[in-house]
């Protein structure tokens, strides 16, 4: 995730991307948040919905590399308490993804 998720259209795109990722059938989804600066209420609702979908699908979402400012923003609404947040260095996916050479979904 990059930039901001501040409009209804961006939140819808985020929701669709996360829904597609959850539907892939994996047991784990890693979301790189290192370049995400801000998430609006609508964006936070999309994240919450994705977490609910993931739980129903028995999938774990790891939100990696959140900045302290983003953590504060998500903490203000309580959403941060529901997320599995890890440092970006904990990502355990394919090497080409770790090196930033692959974008799975883009809004």
Short mmCIF file of N, CA and C in Angstrom, two decimals:
data_model
loop_
_atom_site.label_atom_id
_atom_site.label_comp_id
_atom_site.label_asym_id
_atom_site.label_seq_id
_atom_site.Cartn_x
_atom_site.Cartn_y
_atom_site.Cartn_z
N UNK A 1 0.85 -1.16 0.00
CA UNK A 1 0.00 0.00 0.00
C UNK A 1 0.89 1.22 0.00
N UNK A 2 0.47 2.23 -0.77
CA UNK A 2 1.28 3.44 -0.89
C UNK A 2 0.43 4.69 -0.76
N UNK A 3 1.05 5.77 -0.33
CA UNK A 3 0.39 7.06 -0.31
C UNK A 3 -0.67 7.16 0.76
N UNK A 4 -1.85 7.58 0.34
CA UNK A 4 -2.96 7.72 1.27
C UNK A 4 -4.16 6.94 0.74
N UNK A 5 -5.05 6.65 1.62
CA UNK A 5 -6.33 6.07 1.26
C UNK A 5 -7.35 7.03 1.85
N UNK A 6 -7.62 8.11 1.11
CA UNK A 6 -8.39 9.19 1.69
C UNK A 6 -9.74 9.44 1.03
N UNK A 7 -10.00 8.83 -0.13
CA UNK A 7 -11.28 9.05 -0.79
C UNK A 7 -12.11 7.77 -0.78
N UNK A 8 -13.39 7.91 -1.06
CA UNK A 8 -14.27 6.74 -1.13
C UNK A 8 -13.81 5.80 -2.24
N UNK A 9 -13.33 6.37 -3.34
CA UNK A 9 -12.86 5.54 -4.46
C UNK A 9 -11.62 4.74 -4.08
N UNK A 10 -10.71 5.37 -3.37
CA UNK A 10 -9.50 4.67 -2.92
C UNK A 10 -9.86 3.57 -1.91
N UNK A 11 -10.81 3.86 -1.03
CA UNK A 11 -11.25 2.86 -0.05
C UNK A 11 -11.90 1.68 -0.77
N UNK A 12 -12.71 1.96 -1.79
CA UNK A 12 -13.34 0.89 -2.56
C UNK A 12 -12.29 0.05 -3.27
N UNK A 13 -11.29 0.70 -3.85
CA UNK A 13 -10.20 -0.02 -4.52
C UNK A 13 -9.46 -0.90 -3.53
N UNK A 14 -9.18 -0.37 -2.35
CA UNK A 14 -8.51 -1.13 -1.31
C UNK A 14 -9.34 -2.34 -0.91
N UNK A 15 -10.64 -2.13 -0.72
CA UNK A 15 -11.53 -3.23 -0.35
C UNK A 15 -11.52 -4.32 -1.43
N UNK A 16 -11.60 -3.92 -2.69
CA UNK A 16 -11.59 -4.89 -3.78
C UNK A 16 -10.27 -5.65 -3.86
N UNK A 17 -9.17 -4.94 -3.69
CA UNK A 17 -7.85 -5.59 -3.75
C UNK A 17 -7.70 -6.60 -2.61
N UNK A 18 -8.12 -6.22 -1.41
CA UNK A 18 -8.01 -7.14 -0.27
C UNK A 18 -8.95 -8.33 -0.43
N UNK A 19 -10.15 -8.09 -0.96
CA UNK A 19 -11.09 -9.18 -1.20
C UNK A 19 -10.52 -10.17 -2.21
N UNK A 20 -9.90 -9.67 -3.27
CA UNK A 20 -9.26 -10.55 -4.26
C UNK A 20 -8.12 -11.35 -3.63
N UNK A 21 -7.34 -10.69 -2.81
CA UNK A 21 -6.22 -11.37 -2.17
C UNK A 21 -6.72 -12.46 -1.22
N UNK A 22 -7.77 -12.18 -0.49
CA UNK A 22 -8.34 -13.17 0.43
C UNK A 22 -8.91 -14.35 -0.35
N UNK A 23 -9.52 -14.08 -1.48
CA UNK A 23 -10.15 -15.13 -2.29
C UNK A 23 -9.13 -16.07 -2.93
N UNK A 24 -7.88 -15.70 -2.94
CA UNK A 24 -6.86 -16.55 -3.54
C UNK A 24 -6.69 -17.89 -2.82
N UNK A 25 -7.15 -17.96 -1.59
CA UNK A 25 -7.14 -19.23 -0.88
C UNK A 25 -5.91 -19.51 -0.05
N UNK A 26 -5.05 -18.56 0.14
CA UNK A 26 -3.88 -18.76 1.00
C UNK A 26 -4.32 -18.74 2.46
N UNK A 27 -3.42 -19.14 3.34
CA UNK A 27 -3.75 -19.07 4.76
C UNK A 27 -3.17 -17.82 5.41
N UNK A 28 -2.33 -17.08 4.68
CA UNK A 28 -1.69 -15.87 5.20
C UNK A 28 -1.63 -14.81 4.12
N UNK A 29 -1.90 -13.58 4.51
CA UNK A 29 -1.78 -12.44 3.61
C UNK A 29 -0.89 -11.41 4.28
N UNK A 30 0.16 -11.01 3.56
CA UNK A 30 1.09 -9.99 4.07
C UNK A 30 0.80 -8.69 3.32
N UNK A 31 0.54 -7.61 4.06
CA UNK A 31 0.27 -6.32 3.45
C UNK A 31 1.39 -5.36 3.83
N UNK A 32 2.12 -4.90 2.83
CA UNK A 32 3.24 -3.98 3.05
C UNK A 32 2.69 -2.56 3.19
N UNK A 33 2.84 -1.99 4.36
CA UNK A 33 2.31 -0.65 4.66
C UNK A 33 3.41 0.39 4.82
N UNK A 34 4.63 0.07 4.43
CA UNK A 34 5.76 0.97 4.66
C UNK A 34 5.57 2.33 4.02
N UNK A 35 4.89 2.38 2.88
CA UNK A 35 4.72 3.64 2.16
C UNK A 35 3.32 4.22 2.32
N UNK A 36 2.54 3.65 3.21
CA UNK A 36 1.19 4.17 3.47
C UNK A 36 1.27 5.27 4.51
N UNK A 37 0.76 6.44 4.16
CA UNK A 37 0.87 7.59 5.04
C UNK A 37 -0.38 7.86 5.86
N UNK A 38 -1.56 7.62 5.28
CA UNK A 38 -2.79 7.99 5.97
C UNK A 38 -3.95 7.15 5.43
N UNK A 39 -4.91 6.87 6.31
CA UNK A 39 -6.09 6.10 5.92
C UNK A 39 -7.32 6.81 6.48
N UNK A 40 -8.24 7.18 5.61
CA UNK A 40 -9.47 7.84 6.03
C UNK A 40 -10.39 6.87 6.75
N UNK A 41 -11.50 7.40 7.24
CA UNK A 41 -12.50 6.55 7.89
C UNK A 41 -12.98 5.46 6.93
N UNK A 42 -13.23 5.84 5.67
CA UNK A 42 -13.68 4.86 4.68
C UNK A 42 -12.62 3.78 4.45
N UNK A 43 -11.36 4.20 4.40
CA UNK A 43 -10.27 3.25 4.25
C UNK A 43 -10.16 2.32 5.44
N UNK A 44 -10.36 2.87 6.63
CA UNK A 44 -10.33 2.04 7.83
C UNK A 44 -11.49 1.04 7.84
N UNK A 45 -12.63 1.46 7.31
CA UNK A 45 -13.76 0.53 7.19
C UNK A 45 -13.42 -0.60 6.22
N UNK A 46 -12.71 -0.28 5.13
CA UNK A 46 -12.29 -1.31 4.17
C UNK A 46 -11.33 -2.30 4.84
N UNK A 47 -10.42 -1.79 5.65
CA UNK A 47 -9.49 -2.66 6.38
C UNK A 47 -10.25 -3.54 7.36
N UNK A 48 -11.20 -2.95 8.07
CA UNK A 48 -12.00 -3.72 9.03
C UNK A 48 -12.79 -4.82 8.31
N UNK A 49 -13.40 -4.48 7.19
CA UNK A 49 -14.15 -5.48 6.41
C UNK A 49 -13.23 -6.61 5.94
N UNK A 50 -12.03 -6.26 5.51
CA UNK A 50 -11.07 -7.27 5.07
C UNK A 50 -10.70 -8.19 6.22
N UNK A 51 -10.51 -7.63 7.39
CA UNK A 51 -10.21 -8.46 8.57
C UNK A 51 -11.35 -9.42 8.87
N UNK A 52 -12.58 -8.95 8.73
CA UNK A 52 -13.74 -9.81 8.96
C UNK A 52 -13.79 -10.93 7.92
N UNK A 53 -13.58 -10.58 6.65
CA UNK A 53 -13.57 -11.59 5.57
C UNK A 53 -12.47 -12.61 5.81
N UNK A 54 -11.31 -12.12 6.22
CA UNK A 54 -10.17 -13.02 6.45
C UNK A 54 -10.48 -14.00 7.58
N UNK A 55 -11.09 -13.52 8.63
CA UNK A 55 -11.43 -14.42 9.74
C UNK A 55 -12.40 -15.51 9.28
N UNK A 56 -13.38 -15.14 8.48
CA UNK A 56 -14.33 -16.12 7.96
C UNK A 56 -13.65 -17.14 7.05
N UNK A 57 -12.60 -16.70 6.36
CA UNK A 57 -11.86 -17.58 5.45
C UNK A 57 -10.71 -18.30 6.16
N UNK A 58 -10.59 -18.12 7.47
CA UNK A 58 -9.50 -18.71 8.27
C UNK A 58 -8.14 -18.29 7.73
N UNK A 59 -8.03 -17.02 7.42
CA UNK A 59 -6.80 -16.44 6.87
C UNK A 59 -6.29 -15.38 7.84
N UNK A 60 -4.99 -15.30 8.00
CA UNK A 60 -4.38 -14.29 8.87
C UNK A 60 -3.78 -13.20 7.99
N UNK A 61 -4.08 -11.96 8.33
CA UNK A 61 -3.49 -10.81 7.63
C UNK A 61 -2.45 -10.20 8.54
N UNK A 62 -1.24 -10.04 8.01
CA UNK A 62 -0.18 -9.32 8.70
C UNK A 62 0.01 -7.98 8.01
N UNK A 63 -0.12 -6.91 8.76
CA UNK A 63 0.05 -5.55 8.27
C UNK A 63 1.47 -5.14 8.66
N UNK A 64 2.36 -5.05 7.68
CA UNK A 64 3.79 -4.88 7.96
C UNK A 64 4.28 -3.46 7.67
N UNK A 65 5.14 -2.99 8.55
CA UNK A 65 5.86 -1.75 8.32
C UNK A 65 5.07 -0.47 8.51
N UNK A 66 4.07 -0.47 9.37
CA UNK A 66 3.30 0.76 9.60
C UNK A 66 4.16 1.80 10.31
N UNK A 67 4.05 3.03 9.86
CA UNK A 67 4.77 4.12 10.51
C UNK A 67 4.11 4.43 11.85
N UNK A 68 4.84 5.12 12.70
CA UNK A 68 4.27 5.48 14.01
C UNK A 68 3.08 6.42 13.84
N UNK A 69 3.13 7.30 12.83
CA UNK A 69 2.01 8.22 12.58
C UNK A 69 0.76 7.43 12.15
N UNK A 70 0.94 6.43 11.30
CA UNK A 70 -0.19 5.62 10.88
C UNK A 70 -0.74 4.79 12.05
N UNK A 71 0.15 4.28 12.87
CA UNK A 71 -0.28 3.53 14.06
C UNK A 71 -1.13 4.42 14.96
N UNK A 72 -0.71 5.66 15.15
CA UNK A 72 -1.48 6.60 15.98
C UNK A 72 -2.85 6.87 15.36
N UNK A 73 -2.88 7.03 14.03
CA UNK A 73 -4.14 7.30 13.34
C UNK A 73 -5.11 6.12 13.52
N UNK A 74 -4.61 4.91 13.36
CA UNK A 74 -5.46 3.73 13.50
C UNK A 74 -5.80 3.46 14.96
N UNK A 75 -4.93 3.85 15.86
CA UNK A 75 -5.19 3.68 17.30
C UNK A 75 -6.30 4.61 17.77
N UNK A 76 -6.40 5.78 17.17
CA UNK A 76 -7.42 6.74 17.58
C UNK A 76 -8.83 6.19 17.40
N UNK A 77 -9.03 5.31 16.43
CA UNK A 77 -10.35 4.70 16.21
C UNK A 77 -10.45 3.31 16.83
N UNK A 78 -9.34 2.79 17.35
CA UNK A 78 -9.33 1.45 17.93
C UNK A 78 -9.02 0.35 16.92
N UNK A 79 -8.95 0.69 15.64
CA UNK A 79 -8.72 -0.33 14.62
C UNK A 79 -7.37 -1.01 14.80
N UNK A 80 -6.38 -0.27 15.20
CA UNK A 80 -5.03 -0.84 15.34
C UNK A 80 -5.02 -2.04 16.29
N UNK A 81 -5.86 -2.01 17.30
CA UNK A 81 -5.92 -3.11 18.26
C UNK A 81 -6.39 -4.41 17.64
N UNK A 82 -7.09 -4.34 16.52
CA UNK A 82 -7.61 -5.53 15.85
C UNK A 82 -6.64 -6.12 14.84
N UNK A 83 -5.59 -5.38 14.50
CA UNK A 83 -4.68 -5.80 13.43
C UNK A 83 -3.46 -6.51 13.97
N UNK A 84 -2.96 -7.44 13.17
CA UNK A 84 -1.67 -8.08 13.47
C UNK A 84 -0.62 -7.25 12.76
N UNK A 85 0.07 -6.45 13.50
CA UNK A 85 1.06 -5.54 12.94
C UNK A 85 2.46 -6.06 13.24
N UNK A 86 3.29 -6.09 12.21
CA UNK A 86 4.67 -6.53 12.36
C UNK A 86 5.61 -5.56 11.64
N UNK A 87 6.87 -5.52 12.07
CA UNK A 87 7.84 -4.74 11.31
C UNK A 87 7.99 -5.35 9.92
N UNK A 88 8.32 -4.55 8.94
CA UNK A 88 8.47 -5.03 7.57
C UNK A 88 9.54 -6.12 7.46
N UNK A 89 10.49 -6.09 8.35
CA UNK A 89 11.57 -7.09 8.31
C UNK A 89 11.07 -8.49 8.65
N UNK A 90 9.88 -8.61 9.19
CA UNK A 90 9.32 -9.91 9.55
C UNK A 90 8.64 -10.60 8.37
N UNK A 91 8.48 -9.89 7.25
CA UNK A 91 7.83 -10.47 6.07
C UNK A 91 8.59 -11.71 5.62
N UNK A 92 7.86 -12.78 5.33
CA UNK A 92 8.49 -14.05 4.99
C UNK A 92 8.08 -14.56 3.62
N UNK A 93 7.66 -13.69 2.75
CA UNK A 93 7.22 -14.11 1.42
C UNK A 93 8.37 -14.27 0.45
N UNK A 94 8.04 -14.42 -0.84
CA UNK A 94 9.06 -14.61 -1.88
C UNK A 94 10.09 -13.47 -1.92
N UNK A 95 11.31 -13.81 -2.28
CA UNK A 95 12.41 -12.84 -2.31
C UNK A 95 12.12 -11.67 -3.24
N UNK A 96 11.55 -11.93 -4.43
CA UNK A 96 11.30 -10.83 -5.37
C UNK A 96 10.29 -9.83 -4.82
N UNK A 97 9.38 -10.28 -3.97
CA UNK A 97 8.44 -9.38 -3.32
C UNK A 97 9.15 -8.60 -2.22
N UNK A 98 10.01 -9.29 -1.47
CA UNK A 98 10.76 -8.61 -0.40
C UNK A 98 11.64 -7.49 -0.94
N UNK A 99 12.11 -7.65 -2.16
CA UNK A 99 12.97 -6.64 -2.76
C UNK A 99 12.16 -5.54 -3.45
N UNK A 100 10.84 -5.60 -3.36
CA UNK A 100 10.00 -4.57 -3.93
C UNK A 100 9.86 -4.68 -5.44
N UNK A 101 10.10 -5.84 -6.01
CA UNK A 101 10.05 -6.01 -7.45
C UNK A 101 8.72 -6.56 -7.95
N UNK A 102 7.76 -6.69 -7.07
CA UNK A 102 6.47 -7.22 -7.46
C UNK A 102 5.36 -6.45 -6.76
N UNK A 103 4.36 -6.05 -7.53
CA UNK A 103 3.16 -5.45 -6.97
C UNK A 103 2.01 -6.35 -7.32
N UNK A 104 1.35 -6.89 -6.34
CA UNK A 104 0.26 -7.82 -6.60
C UNK A 104 -1.00 -7.07 -6.97
N UNK A 105 -1.36 -6.06 -6.19
CA UNK A 105 -2.56 -5.26 -6.45
C UNK A 105 -2.19 -3.79 -6.35
N UNK A 106 -2.79 -3.01 -7.20
CA UNK A 106 -2.50 -1.58 -7.18
C UNK A 106 -3.77 -0.79 -7.45
N UNK A 107 -3.99 0.28 -6.69
CA UNK A 107 -5.15 1.14 -6.88
C UNK A 107 -4.75 2.42 -7.57
#
